[in-house]
Every structure is written in structure tokens, then in C-alpha cells.
Coordinates of C-alpha atoms and ligand atoms in Angstrom, one line a residue:
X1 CA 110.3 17.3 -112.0
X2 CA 109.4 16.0 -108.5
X3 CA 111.7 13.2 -106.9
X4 CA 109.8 13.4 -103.9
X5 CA 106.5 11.0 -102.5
X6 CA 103.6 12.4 -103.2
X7 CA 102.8 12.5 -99.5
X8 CA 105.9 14.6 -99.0
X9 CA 105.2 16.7 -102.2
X10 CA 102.1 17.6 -100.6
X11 CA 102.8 18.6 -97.2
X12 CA 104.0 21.6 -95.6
X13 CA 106.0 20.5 -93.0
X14 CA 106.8 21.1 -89.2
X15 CA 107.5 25.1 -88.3
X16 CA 109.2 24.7 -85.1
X17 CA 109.0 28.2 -82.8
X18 CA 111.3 30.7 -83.4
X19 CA 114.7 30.2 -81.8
X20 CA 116.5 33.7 -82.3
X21 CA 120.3 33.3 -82.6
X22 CA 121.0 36.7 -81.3
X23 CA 120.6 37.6 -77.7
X24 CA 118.6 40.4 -75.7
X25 CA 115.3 38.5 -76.3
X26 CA 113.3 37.9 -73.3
X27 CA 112.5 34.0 -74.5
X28 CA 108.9 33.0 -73.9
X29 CA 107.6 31.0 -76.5
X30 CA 108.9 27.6 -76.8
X31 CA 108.2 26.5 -73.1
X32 CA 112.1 26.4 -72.4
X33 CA 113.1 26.5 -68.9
X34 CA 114.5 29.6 -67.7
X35 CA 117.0 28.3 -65.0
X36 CA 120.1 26.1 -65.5
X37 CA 120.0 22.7 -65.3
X38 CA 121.5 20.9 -62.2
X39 CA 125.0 21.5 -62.2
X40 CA 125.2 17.3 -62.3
X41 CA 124.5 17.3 -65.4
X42 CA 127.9 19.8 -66.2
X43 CA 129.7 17.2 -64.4
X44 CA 128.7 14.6 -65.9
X45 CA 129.0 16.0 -69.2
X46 CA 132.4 17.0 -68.5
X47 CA 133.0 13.3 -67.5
X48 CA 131.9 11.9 -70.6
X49 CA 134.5 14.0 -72.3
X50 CA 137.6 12.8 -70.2
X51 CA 136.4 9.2 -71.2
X52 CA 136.1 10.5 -74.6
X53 CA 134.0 10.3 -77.8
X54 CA 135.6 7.6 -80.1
X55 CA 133.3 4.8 -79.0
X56 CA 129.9 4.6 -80.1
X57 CA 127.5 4.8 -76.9
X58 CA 125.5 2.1 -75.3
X59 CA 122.6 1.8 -78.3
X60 CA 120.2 1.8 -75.6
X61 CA 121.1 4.3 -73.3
X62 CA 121.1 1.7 -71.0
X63 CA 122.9 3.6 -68.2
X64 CA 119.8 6.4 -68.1
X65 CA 117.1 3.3 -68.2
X66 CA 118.9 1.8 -64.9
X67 CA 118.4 5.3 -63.3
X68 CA 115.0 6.3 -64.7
X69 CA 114.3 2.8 -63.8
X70 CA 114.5 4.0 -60.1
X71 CA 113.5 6.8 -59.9
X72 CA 109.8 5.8 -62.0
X73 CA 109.6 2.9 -60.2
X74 CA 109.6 0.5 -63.4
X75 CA 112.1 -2.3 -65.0
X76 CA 114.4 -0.3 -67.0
X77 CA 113.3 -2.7 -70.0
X78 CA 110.0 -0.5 -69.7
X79 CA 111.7 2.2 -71.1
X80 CA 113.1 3.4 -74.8
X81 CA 115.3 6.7 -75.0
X82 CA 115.0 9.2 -77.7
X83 CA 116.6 12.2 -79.1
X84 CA 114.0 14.5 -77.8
X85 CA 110.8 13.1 -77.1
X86 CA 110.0 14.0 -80.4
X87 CA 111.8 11.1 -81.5
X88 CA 109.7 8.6 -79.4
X89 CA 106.6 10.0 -81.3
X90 CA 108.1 9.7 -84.8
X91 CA 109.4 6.1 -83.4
X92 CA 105.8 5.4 -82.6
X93 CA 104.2 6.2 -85.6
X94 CA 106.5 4.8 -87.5
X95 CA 105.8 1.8 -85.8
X96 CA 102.5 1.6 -85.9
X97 CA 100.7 4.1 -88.7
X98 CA 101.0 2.7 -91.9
X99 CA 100.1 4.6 -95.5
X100 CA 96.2 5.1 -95.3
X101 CA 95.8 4.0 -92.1
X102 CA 94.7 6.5 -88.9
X103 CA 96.1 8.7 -86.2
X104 CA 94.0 10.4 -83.8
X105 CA 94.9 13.4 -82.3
X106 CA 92.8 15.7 -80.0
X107 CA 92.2 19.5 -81.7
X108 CA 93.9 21.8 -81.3
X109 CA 97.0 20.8 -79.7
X110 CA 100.8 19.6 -81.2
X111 CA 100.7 20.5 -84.3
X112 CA 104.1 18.0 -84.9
X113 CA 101.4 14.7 -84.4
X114 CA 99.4 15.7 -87.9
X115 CA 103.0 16.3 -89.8
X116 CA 104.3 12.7 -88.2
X117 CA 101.0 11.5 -90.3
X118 CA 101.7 13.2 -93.6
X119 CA 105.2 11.9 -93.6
X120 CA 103.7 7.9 -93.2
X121 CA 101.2 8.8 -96.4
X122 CA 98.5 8.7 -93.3
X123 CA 95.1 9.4 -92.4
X124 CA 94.8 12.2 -89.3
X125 CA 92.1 12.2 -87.1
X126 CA 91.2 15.8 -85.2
X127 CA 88.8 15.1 -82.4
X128 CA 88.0 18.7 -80.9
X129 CA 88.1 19.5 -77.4
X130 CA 85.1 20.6 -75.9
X131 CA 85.0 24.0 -74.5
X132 CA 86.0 23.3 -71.1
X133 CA 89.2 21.2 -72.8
X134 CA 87.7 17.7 -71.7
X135 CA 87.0 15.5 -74.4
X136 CA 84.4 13.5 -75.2
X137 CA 82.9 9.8 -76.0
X138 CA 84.6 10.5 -79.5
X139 CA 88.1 10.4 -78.5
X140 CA 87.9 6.5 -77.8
X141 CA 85.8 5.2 -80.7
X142 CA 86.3 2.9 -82.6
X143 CA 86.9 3.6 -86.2
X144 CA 88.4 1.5 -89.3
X145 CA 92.3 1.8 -89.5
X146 CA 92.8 3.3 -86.4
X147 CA 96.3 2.5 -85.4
X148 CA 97.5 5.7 -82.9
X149 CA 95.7 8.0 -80.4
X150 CA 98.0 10.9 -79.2
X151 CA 97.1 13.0 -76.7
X152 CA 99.3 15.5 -74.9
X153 CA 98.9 15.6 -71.5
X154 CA 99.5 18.8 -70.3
X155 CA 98.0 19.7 -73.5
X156 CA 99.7 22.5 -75.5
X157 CA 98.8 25.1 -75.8
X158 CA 95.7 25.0 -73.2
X159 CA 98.1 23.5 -70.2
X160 CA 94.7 21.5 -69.0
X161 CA 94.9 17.5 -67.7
X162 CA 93.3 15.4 -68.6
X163 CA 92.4 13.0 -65.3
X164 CA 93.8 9.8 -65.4
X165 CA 91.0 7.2 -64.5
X166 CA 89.4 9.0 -67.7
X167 CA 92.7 8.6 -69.6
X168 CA 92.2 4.6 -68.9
X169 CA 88.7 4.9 -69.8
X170 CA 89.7 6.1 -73.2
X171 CA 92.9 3.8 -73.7
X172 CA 90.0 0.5 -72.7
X173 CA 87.7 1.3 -75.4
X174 CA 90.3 2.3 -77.6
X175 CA 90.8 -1.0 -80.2
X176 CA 95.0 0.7 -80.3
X177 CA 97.7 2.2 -78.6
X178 CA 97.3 5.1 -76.6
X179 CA 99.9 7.4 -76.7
X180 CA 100.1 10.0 -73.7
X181 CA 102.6 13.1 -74.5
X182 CA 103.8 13.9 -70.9
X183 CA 106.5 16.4 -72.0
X184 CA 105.2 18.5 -69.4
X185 CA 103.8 16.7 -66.5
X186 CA 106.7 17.1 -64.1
X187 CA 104.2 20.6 -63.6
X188 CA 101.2 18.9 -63.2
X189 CA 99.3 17.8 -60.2
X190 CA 98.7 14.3 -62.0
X191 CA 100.1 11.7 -64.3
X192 CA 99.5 8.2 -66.2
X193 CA 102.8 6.9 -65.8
X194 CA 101.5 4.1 -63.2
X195 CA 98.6 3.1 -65.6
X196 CA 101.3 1.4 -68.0
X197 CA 101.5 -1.8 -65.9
X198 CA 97.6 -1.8 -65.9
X199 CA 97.1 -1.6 -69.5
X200 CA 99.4 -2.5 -72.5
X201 CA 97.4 -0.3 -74.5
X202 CA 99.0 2.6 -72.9
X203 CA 102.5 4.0 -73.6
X204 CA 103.7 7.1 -71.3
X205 CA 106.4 9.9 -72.6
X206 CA 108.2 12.1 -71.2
X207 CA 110.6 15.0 -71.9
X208 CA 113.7 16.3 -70.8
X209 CA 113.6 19.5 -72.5
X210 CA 111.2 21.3 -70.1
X211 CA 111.2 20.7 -66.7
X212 CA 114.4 19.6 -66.5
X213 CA 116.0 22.6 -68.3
X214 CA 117.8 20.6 -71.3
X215 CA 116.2 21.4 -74.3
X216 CA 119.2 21.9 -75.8
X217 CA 120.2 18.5 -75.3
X218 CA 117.8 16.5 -77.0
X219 CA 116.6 14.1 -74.9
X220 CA 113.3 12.4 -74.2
X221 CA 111.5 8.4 -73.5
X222 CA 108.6 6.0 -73.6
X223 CA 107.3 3.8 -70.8
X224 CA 105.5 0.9 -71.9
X225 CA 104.9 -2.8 -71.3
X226 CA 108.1 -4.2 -72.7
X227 CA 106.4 -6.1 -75.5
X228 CA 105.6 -2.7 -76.7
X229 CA 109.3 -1.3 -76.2
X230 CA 110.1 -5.1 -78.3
X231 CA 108.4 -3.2 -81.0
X232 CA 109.3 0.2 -80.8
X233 CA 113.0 -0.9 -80.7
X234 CA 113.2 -2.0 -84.3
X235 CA 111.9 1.4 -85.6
X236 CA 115.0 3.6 -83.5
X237 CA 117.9 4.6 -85.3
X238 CA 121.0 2.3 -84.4
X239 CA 122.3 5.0 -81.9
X240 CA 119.6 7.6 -81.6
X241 CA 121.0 9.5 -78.3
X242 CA 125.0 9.9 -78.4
X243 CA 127.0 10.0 -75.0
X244 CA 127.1 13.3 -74.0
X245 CA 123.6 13.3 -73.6
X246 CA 123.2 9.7 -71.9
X247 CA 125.7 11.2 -69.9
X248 CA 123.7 14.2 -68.8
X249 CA 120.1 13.3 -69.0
X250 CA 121.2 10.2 -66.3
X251 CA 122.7 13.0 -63.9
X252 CA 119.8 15.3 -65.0
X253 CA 116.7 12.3 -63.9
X254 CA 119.3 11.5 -60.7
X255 CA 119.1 15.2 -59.1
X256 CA 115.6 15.4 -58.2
X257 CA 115.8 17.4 -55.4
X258 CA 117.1 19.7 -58.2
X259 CA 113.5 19.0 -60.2
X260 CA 111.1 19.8 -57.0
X261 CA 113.1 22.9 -56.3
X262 CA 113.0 23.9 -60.1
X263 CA 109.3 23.0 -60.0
X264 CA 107.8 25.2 -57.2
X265 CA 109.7 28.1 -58.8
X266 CA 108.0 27.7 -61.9
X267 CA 104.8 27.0 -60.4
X268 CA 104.6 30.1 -58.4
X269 CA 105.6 31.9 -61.8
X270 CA 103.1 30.5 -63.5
X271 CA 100.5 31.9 -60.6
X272 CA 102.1 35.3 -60.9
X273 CA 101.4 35.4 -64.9
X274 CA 98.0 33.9 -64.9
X275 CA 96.8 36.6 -62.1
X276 CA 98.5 39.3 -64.0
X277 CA 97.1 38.3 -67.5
X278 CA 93.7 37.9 -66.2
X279 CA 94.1 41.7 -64.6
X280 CA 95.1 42.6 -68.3
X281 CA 91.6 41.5 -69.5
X282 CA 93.0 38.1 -71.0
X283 CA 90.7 35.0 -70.8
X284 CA 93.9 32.7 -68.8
X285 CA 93.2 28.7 -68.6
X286 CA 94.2 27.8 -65.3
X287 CA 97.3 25.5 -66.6
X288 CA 99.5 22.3 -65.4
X289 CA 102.8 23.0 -67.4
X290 CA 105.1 25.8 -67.5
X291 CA 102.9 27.7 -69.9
X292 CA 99.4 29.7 -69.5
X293 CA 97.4 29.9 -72.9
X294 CA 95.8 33.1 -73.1
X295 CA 92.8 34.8 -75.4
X296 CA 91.2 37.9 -75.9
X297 CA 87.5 38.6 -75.6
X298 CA 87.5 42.3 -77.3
X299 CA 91.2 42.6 -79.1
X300 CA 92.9 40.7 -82.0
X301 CA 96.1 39.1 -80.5
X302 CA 98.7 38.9 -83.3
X303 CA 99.4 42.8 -83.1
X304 CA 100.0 42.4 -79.5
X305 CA 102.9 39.4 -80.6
X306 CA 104.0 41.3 -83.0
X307 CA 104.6 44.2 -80.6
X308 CA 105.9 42.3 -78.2
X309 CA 108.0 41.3 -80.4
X310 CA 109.5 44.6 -81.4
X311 CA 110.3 45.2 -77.8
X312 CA 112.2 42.1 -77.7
X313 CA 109.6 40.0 -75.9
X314 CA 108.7 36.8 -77.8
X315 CA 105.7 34.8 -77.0
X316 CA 104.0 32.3 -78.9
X317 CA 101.1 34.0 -81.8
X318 CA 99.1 30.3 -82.4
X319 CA 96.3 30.5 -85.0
X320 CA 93.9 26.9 -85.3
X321 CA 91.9 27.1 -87.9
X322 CA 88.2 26.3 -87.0
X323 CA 89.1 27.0 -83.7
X324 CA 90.4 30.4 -82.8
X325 CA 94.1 32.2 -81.8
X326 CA 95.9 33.3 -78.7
X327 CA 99.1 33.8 -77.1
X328 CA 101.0 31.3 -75.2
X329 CA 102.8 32.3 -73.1
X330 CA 105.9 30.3 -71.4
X331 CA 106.4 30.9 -67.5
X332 CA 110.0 32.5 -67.5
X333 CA 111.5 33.9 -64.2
X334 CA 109.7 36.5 -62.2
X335 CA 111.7 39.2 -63.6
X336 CA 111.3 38.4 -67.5
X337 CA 107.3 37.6 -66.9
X338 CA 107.1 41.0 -65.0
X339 CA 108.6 43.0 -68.0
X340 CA 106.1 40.7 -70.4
X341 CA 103.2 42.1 -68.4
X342 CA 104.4 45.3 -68.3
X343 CA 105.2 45.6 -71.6
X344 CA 101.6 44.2 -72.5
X345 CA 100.1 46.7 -70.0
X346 CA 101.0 49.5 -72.3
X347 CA 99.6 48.2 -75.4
X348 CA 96.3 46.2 -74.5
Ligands
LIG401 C1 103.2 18.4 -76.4 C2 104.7 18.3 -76.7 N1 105.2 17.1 -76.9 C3 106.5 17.0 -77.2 C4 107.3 18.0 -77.4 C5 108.8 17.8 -77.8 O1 109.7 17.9 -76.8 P1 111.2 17.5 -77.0 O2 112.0 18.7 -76.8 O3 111.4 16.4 -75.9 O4 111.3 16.8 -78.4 C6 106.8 19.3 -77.2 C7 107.7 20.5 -77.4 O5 107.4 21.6 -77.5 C8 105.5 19.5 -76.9 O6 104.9 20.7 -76.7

């Protein structure tokens, strides 16, 4: 006896990383931040608690939009908060994918965008990335049904851009939304966010997990045309981000001398693991976000994980069918990715 949708009954479900509950693990594989947040956002936090919790918070998070607002350079009414920016791509698809209709998504990258399918009884859409990790004419045709393009941008796991005059190119011939995943492109070199105003077709998200250290927070949003946030606002649970985290993720988006600081760090990390993987013999994609993605030309990976992994080092095993495995590998401080590649030297 099944009380479940067939849809449901049929799928596997989302297998977020690993998240060890005991300590002594040297954390590198779900693209966490290894340095604490800005100390605002302890403040702030702390703040929130003297006004205390027995009010339900603004449903909007309407005092993080004013502050985003400035610092994006956008009306705040171009932007709709999440718990996570997961939560703005199950918003989205709820939205706008309905049973048997389509959702594109570029192959391989985040897995979660094929589950956010099954769940709406959906059609998914892999479009493979070519070997370089460009994509081609593909990505923007036309096809019946079509309601959602995602595409990560940073990719995971490859950490490659793509540019954004393409990225309009795509969203143009596109006959539906384009959703761009920015949960990492506070490491990039380039971003889509000021192609929202020139084309309603594209919606912009963003994460506050990653580069600004809060994963544990839950926060994420969308930028869109606000015809699009209209939409998208109907689809959000009542009050989908409480008040701590308003609280925080306003004083987090507010310190951004904190974020350029935070950033070069990482950036020179991620140098330091890419040059040190490639001296191991690993085939390293240069990358944008605070993660390298790395294969082997001569070795299986997955004993090298598992190793790892036994000498309390965890990185990210990834196997895509049709496609091939690797290890991704998140950019943690010096000192953890200097014990990674040493630890890695002795077993390659
Ligand atoms: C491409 C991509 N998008 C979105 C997310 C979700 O991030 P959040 O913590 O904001 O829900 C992740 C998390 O790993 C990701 O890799």
C-alpha cells in the first residue's frame, strides 16, 4: 500500500553531502566557507534576540531587500528572500513547471534541479556541456513545454562561467525563464545580475551560504523584474526566512568590506590547491567559486575519497552517469588544503 504520488513513489530523492556531526574532520566537500562570518552578523543576531521571537517576522524580509537593494543596485521590489537559495529554486519551479511539462538543466551540474522536477511529476531536460564546459546552440532551443532553464553559474562541480553576453544570448532565444544559479559568483570574475533590467526573461540568484560564510543560516534570493517576483510571491511559504536570519543575512550583505577581504583569501587558496592538484597528476579546471573540480587521467578516484576519508579529510566523490567521476574539492584555509594535498601525496 502506497499513499504516496506516483511521481514521489518513483523517485529517489535529494542526497545532500555529508555533514559529519562529530568533529576533527578537515571539511571540504560541501563548498562551506572556512572562516567566520563578519562578526555583524553576531551582533545583529544577538539584537534580534533582545527584541525577541514572539512576533512573526516581516513576510518579506523586507529589512534585507532595502539593504540588498543598495548594495546590488536594484529596487528592493526586485528581490524575493528564501530559506537558502534552494528555496528560491523550489519557489521557481513550483511556479512555473507544471506535471509533464519541461525543465532544462545543463549536464552534469546540481543534481537538486532534476529532483525539484520529479517532485512537480515533470519532464527534465539534460543538455551536456561540451568538453571545454561551454554549451552549445542546444541550451536555448526551443522545445514543446519548456517552462525552466537552470543553469548554475559558477557551475558545480566544474567552477567554469559561463560569459554573460552568451548567458543573454541563451535567455533571448529562450521562449521561458532563465534561471541563473549564482550561489557562487561572489568568486567569480563575472556575473548576470545587471542583465535582469535588460531582459524579463532572466531571474538572478544568489546564496548566502558560501561566500558569505552562513550556510548554517539558511539564507538565499532572486533578482528579477518585479512582475516576475509578482509571481514568485504567491508560491513562498507565508514566512519562509524567520528573524534571526533577516537579522543576520542584512548585517551579513551590509559588511562588504568583510566579503572582498573573505574573497581574496579564498581566491589565493583556491590558486594554491589547483597548482598543488595539478603537481599531483590531477586534470584541475581552472575555477570561479570556492571549489576546484578535479580528475584523474590514470587512477580511479573513489579509493582516493575513501582514503581521504579514513584520515579524516572529506572531499566530495561525484559520479555522473554518461559522463565520468572526480573529486571536488572545496577551497578551505591554507592550512586544511595543505594537509589535503599532503595527505593525497601519499596515496596517488
Ligand atoms: C549550484 C548550487 N546552487 C544552490 C545551492 C544551494 O545553496 P543554499 O545553501 O543557498 O541553499 C548550492 C549548494 O551547494 C549549489 O551548489
Amino acid at each position: 500500500m502506497t499513499y504516496f504520488r506516483p511521481n514521489i513513489d518513483a523517485m529517489t530523492g535529494y542526497v545532500p553531502g555529508e555533514q559529519p556531526q562529530t568533529d576533527g574532520f578537515i571539511k571540504l566537500n560541501t563548498n562551506e566557507n572556512p572562516y567566520p562570518a563578519s562578526p555583524a552578523v553576531g551582533r545583529a543576531v544577538e539584537e534580534a534576540l533582545r527584541r525577541g521571537l514572539q512576533k512573526y517576522p516581516n513576510a518579506m524580509a523586507q529589512p534585507f531587500r532595502q539593504r540588498a537593494a543598495e548594495v546590488l543596485g536594484v529596487e528592493p521590489d526586485w528581490i524575493l528572500c528564501g530559506n537558502g537559495s534552494d528555496d528560491i529554486l523550489t519557489i521557481a519551479t513550483r511556479a512555473l513547471v507544471g506535471q509533464g511539462q519541461r525543465l532544462r538543466l545543463p549536464y552534469p551540474s546540481y543534481v537538486l534541479y532534476k529532483t525539484l522536477a520529479e517532485l512537480q511529476d515533470a519532464r527534465s531536460e539534460e543538455v551536456h556541456f561540451r568538453p571545454d564546459w561551454s554549451l552549445g546552440e542546444d541550451f536555448a532551443r526551443a522545445s514543446d513545454d519548456l517552462r525552466l532553464v537552470f543553469l548554475p553559474n559558477p557551475n558545480s562541480p566544474s567552477g567554469t562561467v559561463i560569459p554573460p553576453d552568451a548567458v543573454l544570448e541563451f535567455a533571448r532565444r529562450l521562449p521561458c525563464p532563465l534561471l541563473v544559479d549564482e550561489a557562487y559568483a561572489d568568486f567569480a570574475e563575472t556575473n548576470c545580475m545587471d542583465l535582469v533590467g535588460r531582459c524579463e526573461k532572466i531571474l538572478v540568484s544568489r546564496s548566502l551560504s558560501k561566500s558569505y560564510a552562513l550556510a548554517g543560516l539558511r539564507f538565499g534570493f532572486v533578482v528579477a523584474q518585479p512582475h516576475i517576483i509578482d509571481g514568485l510571491v504567491k508560491v513562498k511559504d507565508s514566512y519562509n526566512c524567520d528573524a534571526l536570519s533577516i537579522a543576520a543575512a542584512t548585517a551579513a550583505i551590509g559588511d562588504q568590506d568583510w566579503l572582498a577581504e573573505n574573497r581574496s583569501k579564498i581566491l589565493a587558496t583556491r590558486k594554491r590547491l589547483t597548482k598543488g592538484m595539478r603537481k599531483l597528476g590531477f586534470e584541475t579546471v581552472d575555477s570561479q567559486a570556492n571549489f576546484t573540480w578535479n580528475v584523474h587521467p590514470a587512477q580511479p578516484v573513489q579509493p582516493l575519497y575513501e582514503r581521504l576519508k579514513e584520515d579524516r579529510v572529506l572531499v566530495r566523490y561525484m559520479n555522473y552517469p554518461n559522463w565520468g567521476d572526480g573529486l571536488r574539492i572545496s577551497v578551505g584555509t591554507d592550512e586544511q588544503i595543505d594537509t589535503c594535498l599532503e595527505r593525497l601525496a601519499a596515496i596517488v
